[in-house]
XYZ file of C-alpha atoms in Angstrom:
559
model
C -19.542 35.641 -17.726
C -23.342 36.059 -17.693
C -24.374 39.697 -17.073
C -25.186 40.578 -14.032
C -24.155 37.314 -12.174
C -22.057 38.468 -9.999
C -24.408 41.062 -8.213
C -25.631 38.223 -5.343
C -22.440 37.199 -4.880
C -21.123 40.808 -4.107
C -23.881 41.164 -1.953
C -23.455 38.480 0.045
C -19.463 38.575 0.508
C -19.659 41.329 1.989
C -22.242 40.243 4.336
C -19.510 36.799 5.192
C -16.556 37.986 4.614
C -15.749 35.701 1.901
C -14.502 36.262 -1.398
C -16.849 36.949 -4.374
C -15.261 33.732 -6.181
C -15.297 31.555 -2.753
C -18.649 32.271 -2.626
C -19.272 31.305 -6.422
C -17.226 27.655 -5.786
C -19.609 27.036 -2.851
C -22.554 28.186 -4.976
C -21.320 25.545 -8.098
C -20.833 22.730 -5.728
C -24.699 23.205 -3.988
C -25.994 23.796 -7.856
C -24.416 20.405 -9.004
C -26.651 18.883 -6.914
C -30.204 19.230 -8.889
C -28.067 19.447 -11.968
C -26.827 15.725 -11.070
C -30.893 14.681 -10.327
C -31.150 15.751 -13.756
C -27.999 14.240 -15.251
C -29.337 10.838 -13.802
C -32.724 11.125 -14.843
C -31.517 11.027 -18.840
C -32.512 8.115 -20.852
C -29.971 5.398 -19.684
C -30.391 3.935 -23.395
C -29.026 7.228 -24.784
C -25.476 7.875 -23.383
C -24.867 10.741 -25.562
C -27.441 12.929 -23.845
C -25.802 12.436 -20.231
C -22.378 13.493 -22.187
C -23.629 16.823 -23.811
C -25.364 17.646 -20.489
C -22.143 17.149 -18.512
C -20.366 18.900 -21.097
C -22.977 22.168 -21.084
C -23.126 22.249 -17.449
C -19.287 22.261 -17.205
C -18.737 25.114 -19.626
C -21.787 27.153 -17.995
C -19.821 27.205 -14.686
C -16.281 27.610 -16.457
C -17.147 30.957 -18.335
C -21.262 31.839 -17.603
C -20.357 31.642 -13.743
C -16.534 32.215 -13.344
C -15.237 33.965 -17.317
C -12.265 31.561 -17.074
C -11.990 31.479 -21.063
C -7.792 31.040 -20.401
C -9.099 28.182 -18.017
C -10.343 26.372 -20.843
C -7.774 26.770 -23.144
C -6.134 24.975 -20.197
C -8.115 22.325 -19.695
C -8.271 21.779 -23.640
C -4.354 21.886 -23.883
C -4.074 19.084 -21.098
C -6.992 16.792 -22.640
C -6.076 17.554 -26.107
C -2.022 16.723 -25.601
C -3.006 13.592 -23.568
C -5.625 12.353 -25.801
C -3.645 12.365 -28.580
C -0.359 10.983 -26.896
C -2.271 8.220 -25.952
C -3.430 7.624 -29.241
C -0.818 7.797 -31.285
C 1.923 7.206 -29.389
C 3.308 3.189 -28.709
C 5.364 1.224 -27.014
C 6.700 1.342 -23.370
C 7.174 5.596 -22.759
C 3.990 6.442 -23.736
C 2.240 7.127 -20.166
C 5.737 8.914 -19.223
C 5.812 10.728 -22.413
C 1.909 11.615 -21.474
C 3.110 12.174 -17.585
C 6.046 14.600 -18.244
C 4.085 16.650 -20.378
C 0.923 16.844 -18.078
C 3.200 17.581 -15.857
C 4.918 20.381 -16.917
C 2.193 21.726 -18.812
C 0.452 22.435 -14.956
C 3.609 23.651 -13.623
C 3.848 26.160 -15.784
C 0.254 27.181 -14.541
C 1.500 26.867 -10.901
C 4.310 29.099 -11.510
C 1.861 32.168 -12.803
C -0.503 31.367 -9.442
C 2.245 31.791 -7.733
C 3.430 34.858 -9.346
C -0.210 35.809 -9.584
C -0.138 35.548 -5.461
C -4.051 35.759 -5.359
C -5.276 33.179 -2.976
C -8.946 34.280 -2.881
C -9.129 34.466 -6.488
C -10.338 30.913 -8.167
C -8.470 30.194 -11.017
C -8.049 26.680 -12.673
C -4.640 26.089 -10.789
C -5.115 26.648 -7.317
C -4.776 23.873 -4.976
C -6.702 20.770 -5.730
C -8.199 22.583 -8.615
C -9.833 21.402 -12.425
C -6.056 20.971 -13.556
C -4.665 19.243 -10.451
C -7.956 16.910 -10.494
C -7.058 16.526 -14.357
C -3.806 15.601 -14.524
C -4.955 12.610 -12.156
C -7.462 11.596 -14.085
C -5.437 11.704 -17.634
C -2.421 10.591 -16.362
C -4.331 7.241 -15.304
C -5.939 7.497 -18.421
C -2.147 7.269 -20.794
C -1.588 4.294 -18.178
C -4.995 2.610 -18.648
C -4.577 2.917 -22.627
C -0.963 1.602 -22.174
C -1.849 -1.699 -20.503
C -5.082 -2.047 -22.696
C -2.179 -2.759 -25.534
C -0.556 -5.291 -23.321
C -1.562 -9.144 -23.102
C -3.837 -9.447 -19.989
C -0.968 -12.623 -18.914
C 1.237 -9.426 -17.971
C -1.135 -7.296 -15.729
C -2.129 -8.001 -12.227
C -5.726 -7.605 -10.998
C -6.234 -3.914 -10.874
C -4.633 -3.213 -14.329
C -6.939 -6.262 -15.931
C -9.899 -3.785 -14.044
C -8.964 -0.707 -15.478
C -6.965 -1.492 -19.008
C -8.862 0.133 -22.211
C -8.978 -2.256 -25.408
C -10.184 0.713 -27.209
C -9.920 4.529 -27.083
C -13.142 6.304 -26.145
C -14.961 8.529 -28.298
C -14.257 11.946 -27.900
C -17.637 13.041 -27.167
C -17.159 10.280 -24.127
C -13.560 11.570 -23.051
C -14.528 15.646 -22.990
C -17.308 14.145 -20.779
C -15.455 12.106 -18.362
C -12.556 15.555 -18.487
C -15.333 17.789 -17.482
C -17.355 16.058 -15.188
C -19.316 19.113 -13.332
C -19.899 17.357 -9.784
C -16.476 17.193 -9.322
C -14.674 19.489 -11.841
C -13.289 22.649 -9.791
C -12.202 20.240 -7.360
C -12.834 16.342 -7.491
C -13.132 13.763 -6.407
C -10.679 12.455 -9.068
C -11.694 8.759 -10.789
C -10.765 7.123 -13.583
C -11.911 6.278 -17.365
C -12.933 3.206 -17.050
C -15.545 3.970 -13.599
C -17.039 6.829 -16.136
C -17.275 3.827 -18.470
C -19.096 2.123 -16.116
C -21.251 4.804 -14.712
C -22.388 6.154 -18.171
C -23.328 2.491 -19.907
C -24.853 1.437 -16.083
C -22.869 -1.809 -16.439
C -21.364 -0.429 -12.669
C -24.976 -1.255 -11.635
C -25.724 -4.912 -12.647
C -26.624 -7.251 -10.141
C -24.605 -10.416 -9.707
C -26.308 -13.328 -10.534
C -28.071 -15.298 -7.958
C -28.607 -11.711 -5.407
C -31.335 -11.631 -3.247
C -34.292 -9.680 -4.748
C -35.071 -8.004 -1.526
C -31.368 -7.167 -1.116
C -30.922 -5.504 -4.899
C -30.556 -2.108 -4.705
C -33.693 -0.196 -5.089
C -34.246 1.806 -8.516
C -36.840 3.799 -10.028
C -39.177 2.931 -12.631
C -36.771 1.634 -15.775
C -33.631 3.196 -14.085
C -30.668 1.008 -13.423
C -29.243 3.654 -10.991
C -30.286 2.660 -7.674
C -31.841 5.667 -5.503
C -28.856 8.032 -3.962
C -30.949 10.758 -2.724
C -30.687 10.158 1.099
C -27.183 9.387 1.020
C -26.412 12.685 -1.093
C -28.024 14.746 1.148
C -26.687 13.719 4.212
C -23.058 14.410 2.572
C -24.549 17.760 1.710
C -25.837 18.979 4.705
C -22.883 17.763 6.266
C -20.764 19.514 3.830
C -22.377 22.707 4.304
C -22.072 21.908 8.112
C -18.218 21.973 7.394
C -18.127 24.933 5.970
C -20.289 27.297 8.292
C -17.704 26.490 11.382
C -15.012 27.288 8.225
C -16.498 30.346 8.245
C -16.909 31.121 12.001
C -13.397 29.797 12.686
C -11.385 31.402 10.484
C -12.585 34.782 12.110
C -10.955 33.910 15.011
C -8.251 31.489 13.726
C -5.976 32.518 10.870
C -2.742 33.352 9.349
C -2.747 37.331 10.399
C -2.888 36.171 13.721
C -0.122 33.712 13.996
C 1.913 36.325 11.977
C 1.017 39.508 13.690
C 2.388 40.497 16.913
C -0.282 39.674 19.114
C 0.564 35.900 18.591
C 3.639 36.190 20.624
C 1.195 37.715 23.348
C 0.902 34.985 24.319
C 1.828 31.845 26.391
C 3.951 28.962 24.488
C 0.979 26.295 25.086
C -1.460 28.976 23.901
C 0.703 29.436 20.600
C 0.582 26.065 20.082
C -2.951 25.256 20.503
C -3.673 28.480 17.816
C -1.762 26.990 15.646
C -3.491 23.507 15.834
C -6.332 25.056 15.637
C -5.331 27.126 12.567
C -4.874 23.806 10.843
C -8.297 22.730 11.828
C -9.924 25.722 10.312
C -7.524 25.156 7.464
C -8.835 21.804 6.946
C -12.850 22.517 7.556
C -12.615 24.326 4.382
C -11.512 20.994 2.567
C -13.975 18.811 4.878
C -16.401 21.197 3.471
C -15.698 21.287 -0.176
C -14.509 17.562 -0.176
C -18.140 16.097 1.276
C -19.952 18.855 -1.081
C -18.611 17.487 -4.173
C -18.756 13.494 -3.112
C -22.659 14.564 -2.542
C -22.808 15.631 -5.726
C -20.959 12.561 -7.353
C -23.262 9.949 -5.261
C -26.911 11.521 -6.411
C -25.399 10.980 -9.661
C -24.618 7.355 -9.514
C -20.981 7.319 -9.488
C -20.158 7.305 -5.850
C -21.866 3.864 -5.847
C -19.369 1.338 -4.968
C -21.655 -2.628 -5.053
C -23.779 -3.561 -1.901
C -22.147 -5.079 1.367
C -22.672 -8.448 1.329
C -23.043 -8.613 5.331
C -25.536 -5.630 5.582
C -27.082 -5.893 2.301
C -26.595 -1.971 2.081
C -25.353 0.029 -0.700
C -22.268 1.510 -0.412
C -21.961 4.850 -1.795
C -18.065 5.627 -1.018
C -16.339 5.148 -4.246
C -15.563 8.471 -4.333
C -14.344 9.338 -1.069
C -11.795 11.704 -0.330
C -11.748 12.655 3.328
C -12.314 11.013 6.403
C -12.283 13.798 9.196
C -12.764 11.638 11.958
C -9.992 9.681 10.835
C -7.834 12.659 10.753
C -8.781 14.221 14.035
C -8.618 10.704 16.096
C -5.243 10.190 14.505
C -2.826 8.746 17.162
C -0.219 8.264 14.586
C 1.202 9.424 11.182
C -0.228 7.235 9.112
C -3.859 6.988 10.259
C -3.743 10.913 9.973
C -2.396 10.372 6.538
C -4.673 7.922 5.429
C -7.681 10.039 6.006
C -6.598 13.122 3.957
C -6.951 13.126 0.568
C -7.617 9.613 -0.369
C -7.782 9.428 -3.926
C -4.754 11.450 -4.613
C -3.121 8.738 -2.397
C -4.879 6.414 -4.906
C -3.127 7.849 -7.694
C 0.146 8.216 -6.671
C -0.065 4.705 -5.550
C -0.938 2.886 -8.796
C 0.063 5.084 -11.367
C 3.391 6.379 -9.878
C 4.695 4.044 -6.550
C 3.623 0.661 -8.489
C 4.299 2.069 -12.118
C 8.216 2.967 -11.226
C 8.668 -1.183 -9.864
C 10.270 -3.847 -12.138
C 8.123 -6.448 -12.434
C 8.864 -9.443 -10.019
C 10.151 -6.542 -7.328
C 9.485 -5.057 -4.241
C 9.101 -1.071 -4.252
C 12.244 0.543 -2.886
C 14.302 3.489 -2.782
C 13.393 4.520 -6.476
C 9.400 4.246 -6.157
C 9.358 6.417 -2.769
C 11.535 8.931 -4.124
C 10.090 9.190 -7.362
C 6.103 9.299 -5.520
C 7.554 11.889 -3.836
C 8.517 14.054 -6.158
C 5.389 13.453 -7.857
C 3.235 14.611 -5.060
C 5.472 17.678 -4.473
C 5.627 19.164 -7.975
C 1.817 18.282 -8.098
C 1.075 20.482 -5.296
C 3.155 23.501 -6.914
C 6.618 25.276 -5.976
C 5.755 27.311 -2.443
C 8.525 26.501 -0.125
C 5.985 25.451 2.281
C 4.701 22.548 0.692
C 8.227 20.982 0.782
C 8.956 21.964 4.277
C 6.079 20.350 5.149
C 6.673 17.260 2.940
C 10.057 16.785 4.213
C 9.493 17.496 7.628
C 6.398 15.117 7.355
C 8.770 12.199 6.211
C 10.737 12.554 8.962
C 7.754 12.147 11.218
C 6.928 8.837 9.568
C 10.133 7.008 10.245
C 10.071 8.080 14.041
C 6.189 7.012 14.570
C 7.444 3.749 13.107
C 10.510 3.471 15.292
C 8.156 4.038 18.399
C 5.328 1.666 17.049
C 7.712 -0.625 16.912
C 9.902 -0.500 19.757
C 8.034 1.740 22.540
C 4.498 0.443 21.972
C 4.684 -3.538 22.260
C 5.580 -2.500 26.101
C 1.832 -1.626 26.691
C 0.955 -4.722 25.464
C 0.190 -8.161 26.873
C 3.388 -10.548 26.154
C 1.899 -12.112 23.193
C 1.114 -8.287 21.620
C -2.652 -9.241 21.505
C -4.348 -7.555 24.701
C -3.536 -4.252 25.840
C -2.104 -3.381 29.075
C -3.716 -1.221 31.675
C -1.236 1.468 31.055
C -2.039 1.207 27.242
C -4.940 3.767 27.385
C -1.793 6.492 29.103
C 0.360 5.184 25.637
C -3.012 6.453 23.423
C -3.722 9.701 24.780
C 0.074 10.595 24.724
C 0.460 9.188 20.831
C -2.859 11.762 20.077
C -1.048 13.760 21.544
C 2.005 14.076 20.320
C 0.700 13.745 16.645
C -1.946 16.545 16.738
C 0.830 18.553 18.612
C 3.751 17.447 15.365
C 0.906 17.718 12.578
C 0.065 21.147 13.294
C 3.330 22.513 13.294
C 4.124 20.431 10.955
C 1.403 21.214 8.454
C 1.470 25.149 9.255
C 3.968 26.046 6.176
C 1.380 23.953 3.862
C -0.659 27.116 4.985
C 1.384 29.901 5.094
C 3.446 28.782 1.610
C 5.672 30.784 1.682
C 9.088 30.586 3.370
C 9.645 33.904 5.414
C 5.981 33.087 6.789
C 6.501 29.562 7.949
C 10.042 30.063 9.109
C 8.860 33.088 11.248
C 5.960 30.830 12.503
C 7.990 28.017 13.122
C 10.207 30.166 15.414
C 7.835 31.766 17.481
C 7.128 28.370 18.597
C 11.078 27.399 19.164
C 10.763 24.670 16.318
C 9.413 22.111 18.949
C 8.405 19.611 16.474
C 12.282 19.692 14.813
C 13.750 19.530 18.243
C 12.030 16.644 18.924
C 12.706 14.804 15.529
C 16.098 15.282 16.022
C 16.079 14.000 19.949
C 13.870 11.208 18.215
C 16.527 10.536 15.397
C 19.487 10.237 17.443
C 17.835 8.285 20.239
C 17.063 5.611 17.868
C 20.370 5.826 16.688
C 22.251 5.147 19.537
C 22.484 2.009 21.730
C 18.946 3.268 23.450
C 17.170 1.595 20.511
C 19.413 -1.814 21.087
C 18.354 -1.824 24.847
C 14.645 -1.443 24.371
C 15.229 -4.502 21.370
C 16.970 -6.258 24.461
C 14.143 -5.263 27.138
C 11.537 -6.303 24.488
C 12.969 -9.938 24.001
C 13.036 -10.438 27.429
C 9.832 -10.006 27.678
C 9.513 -13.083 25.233
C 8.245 -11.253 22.552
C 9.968 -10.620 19.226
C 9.431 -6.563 18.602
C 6.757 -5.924 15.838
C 8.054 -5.842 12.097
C 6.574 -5.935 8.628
C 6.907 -8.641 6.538
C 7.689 -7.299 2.857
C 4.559 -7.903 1.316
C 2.983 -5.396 4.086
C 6.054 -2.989 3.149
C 4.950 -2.990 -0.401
C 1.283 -2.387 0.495
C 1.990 0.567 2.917
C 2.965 2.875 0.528
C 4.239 6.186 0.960
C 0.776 7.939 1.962
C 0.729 11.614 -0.185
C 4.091 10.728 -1.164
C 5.897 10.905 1.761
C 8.530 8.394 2.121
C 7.806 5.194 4.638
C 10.932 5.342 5.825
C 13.892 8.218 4.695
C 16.667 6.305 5.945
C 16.076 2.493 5.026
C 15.713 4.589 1.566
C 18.882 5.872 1.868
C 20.277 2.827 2.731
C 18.728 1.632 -0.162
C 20.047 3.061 -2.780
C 23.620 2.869 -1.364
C 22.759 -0.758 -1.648
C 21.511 -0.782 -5.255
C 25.226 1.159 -6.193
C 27.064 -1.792 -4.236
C 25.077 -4.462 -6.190
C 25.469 -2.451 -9.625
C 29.148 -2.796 -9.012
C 29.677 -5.906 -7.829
C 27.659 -6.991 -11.086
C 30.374 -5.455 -13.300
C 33.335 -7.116 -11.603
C 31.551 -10.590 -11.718
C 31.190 -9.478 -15.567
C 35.517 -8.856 -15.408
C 35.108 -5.262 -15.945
C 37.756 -3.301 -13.805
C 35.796 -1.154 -11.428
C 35.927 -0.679 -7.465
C 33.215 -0.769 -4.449
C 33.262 2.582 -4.211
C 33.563 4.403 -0.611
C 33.091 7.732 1.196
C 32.798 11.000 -1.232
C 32.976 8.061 -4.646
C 29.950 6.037 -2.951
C 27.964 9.313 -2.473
C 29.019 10.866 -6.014
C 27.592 7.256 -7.556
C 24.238 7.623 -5.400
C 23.722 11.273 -6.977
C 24.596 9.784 -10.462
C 22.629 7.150 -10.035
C 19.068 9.423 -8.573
C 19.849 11.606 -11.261
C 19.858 8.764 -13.467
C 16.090 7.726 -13.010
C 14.974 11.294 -12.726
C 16.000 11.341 -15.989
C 13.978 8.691 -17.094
């Protein structure tokens, strides 16, 4: 660490409040800025320069701004081992060989933050941090390699987009692993968009565009002007995180855990604790916008021009949509907004990966996305309360989209009802009300915390999953199907293909008990397969049919 470098940031945390290394993050993500005017000002014709200036910056904030020398030794472990899996490495295993390693290489790092318990320290493990973003990023890389190897007859659209013919050169893959803009804490993207970013190809203009609608560029530049669009994301970034601060003075976990908490009404203890979660997420609203800034006055947030505006779009790298989050009026729009290219990943490198070819998803790809997303977050209880509780939530928001909502709609489901504006404000509702208890171990981590929390407010979202639950399993659910077709409308359903393209947002499964019901199918078939082939076996039932669904989960863990 550079002496003396730390004297501001003393200064000034204890003027905030903040820690000295919160205050250090912040400072990064608002340097990145000019250091990204810069990065895009470098010859376009001479890739190499951008690369050692990425590369500079990176290490200047790694050990001249934080001394996290055992953070690079991280960061070179994951790129190295990855780099050269993917290099060496053929035939069918090699992204899982690359996955399970990446992997367990950061879970070994989330085990010592845990032990480490410092959650205003920054260190290059904590949540969405440089080796979470990483092990998105090289992950997708081991899969990009793989299917570069693979005739382009066997790969759908988005693999033909992102497969690599060719391994980078290293001097190109430390760049695209230490990316400063986004390095402490994304936006994750993968090789092949650095590719394009770093050679400008990302910029060409399709033949036959409109002069006046091209994007406009400077001088010899190929990268169209991102200034204005940067700095609205960083003012509004920055706008984030000064109500962070002023919030979490007056919202926070000392006060939902202290006794003054229970002080208080039950409708006041549940509007703290949604708006504990709200303060919770400003901070990532905050950090999230800073960094996309950063990314778009450096080219890569560009994502083409709309062809019915004729504006560039600049939201490649988007990874939060707040006003998507706090309009929610149901479990997936709130899910949908959060951490969008994390959803991204687990979608096309772990949902779609896990599929046969020629199938639907099932059982295997939800249960194997979430695991993913769990272990990726790290081992507090709270993140698996919160991811199990969560999954829950999903299958009863689909139950009532389903067979409660087509009642406040017209009889062909096209035009709302009059009484359809009482069915919104209740869903908000109900899902700000579920989210934020639902959500409050994801804060608290660990499990005495959120099972204390969770009492003081007499588990009202678990009360109501269960009501929920068995409602829809009883003959309620058949008279509402009965009430719905006489109304001459069929209740709303997906067709598969929509099944297979709602994937389990962050993880979570769609649906926990069509899963279920899955894999108790997959045993039946697997069995009934072997007795057309004359081998003696029997449909097995009861505590046999659940030992063979274990076996079988177990199975493709395993693998």
């Amino acid at each position: 660490m550079l002496p003396y470098i730390n004297i501001p940031f003393e200064y000034a945390a204890s003027v905030t409040g903040a820690s000295v290394d919160e205050l250090k993050l912040i400072f990064s993500f608002l340097l990145s800025y000019p250091l990204a005017g810069l990065l895009k000002r470098l010859p376009d014709a001479k890739p190499w320069q951008k690369n050692v200036f990425i590369i500079t910056v990176s290490l200047f904030y790694l050990v001249g701004l934080f001394d996290l020398w055992t953070g690079i030794r991280t960061l070179l472990v994951s790129s190295i081992g990855a780099y050269f899996i993917a290099a060496y490495v053929h035939g069918p295993f090699m992204p899982w060989i690359g996955f399970v390693f990446l992997m367990g290489h950061m879970s070994i790092s989330h085990v010592y933050r845990q032990r480490a318990a410092a959650p205003g320290h920054v260190d290059i493990t904590e949540p969405e941090g440089a080796q979470m973003v990483l092990v998105m990023k090289l992950t997708a890389f081991c899969w990009n390699v793989q299917d570069g190897r693979l005739p382009e007859k066997d790969l759908v659209a988005f693999q033909k987009e992102r497969a690599l013919r060719q391994l980078p050169s290293v001097l190109d893959f430390a760049a695209y692993v230490l990316f400063f803009p986004s390095l402490f804490i994304g936006p994750s993207f993968d090789y092949v968009e650095y590719h394009r970013w770093i050679d400008t190809t990302m910029f060409t203009v399709p033949a036959g565009t409109d002069p006046l609608k091209a994007p406009q560029t400077r001088k010899k530049r190929k990268i169209p002007r991102s200034g204005t669009p940067a700095m609205i994301k960083a003012i509004g970034g920055l706008a984030w995180i000064f109500l962070f601060l002023k919030f979490s003075a007056w919202y926070n976990t000392d006060l939902v855990l202290g006794d003054q908490y229970m002080k208080f009404g039950f409708i006041r203890r549940v509007w703290i604790l949604e708006m504990l979660g709200f303060t919770t997420r400003l901070k990532y609203y905050g950090v999230w916008t800073l960094t996309e800034g950063a990314c778009i006055l450096s080219g890569l947030g560009y994502n083409g021009v709309d062809v019915k505006t004729g504006k560039v779009q600049w939201d490649r790298l988007q990874n939060v949509d707040p006003w998507g989050i706090e309009s929610a009026q149901n479990t997936r729009a709130y899910l949908e907004g959060w951490n969008m290219n994390t959803n991204h990943w687990l979608r096309n490198y772990m949902y779609l990966r896990v599929t046969p070819k020629g199938k639907k998803p099932g059982f295997r790809a939800s249960l194997a996305t979430f695991v993913t997303s769990a272990f990726w977050h790290g081992f507090y209880p709270g993140y698996y309360l919160t991811f199990v509780l969560a999954a829950f939530l999903q299958t009863i928001a689909k139950n009532f989209r389903r067979h409660v909502r087509p009642f406040f709609l017209t009889s062909d489901g096209q035009h709302p009802t009059p009484y359809k504006r009482y069915y919104d404000v209740l869903s908000y509702l109900t899902t700000q009300a579920a989210f934020c208890f639902t959500t409050a171990p994801f804060v608290l981590l660990t499990l005495p915390a959120s099972l204390l929390v969770w009492s003081r407010v007499y588990f009202y979202t678990i009360i109501g999953v269960v009501a929920s639950m068995a409602f829809f399993s009883s003959p309620g659910k058949v008279w509402l199907i009965k009430k719905l077709n006489e109304r001459g409308r069929p209740r709303i359903s997906r067709s598969a293909s929509q099944e297979s393209i709602n994937h389990p947002l962050m993880g979570l499964p769609d649906d926990p008990s069509k899963d279920v019901d899955e894999a108790v199918q997959e045993v039946r078939q697997e069995v009934q397969a072997r007795m057309r082939k004359g081998s003696q076996v029997r449909m097995p039932t009861g505590t046999d049919m659940k030992r063979a669904v274990e076996e079988k989960l177990e199975k493709k863990n395993s693998h």
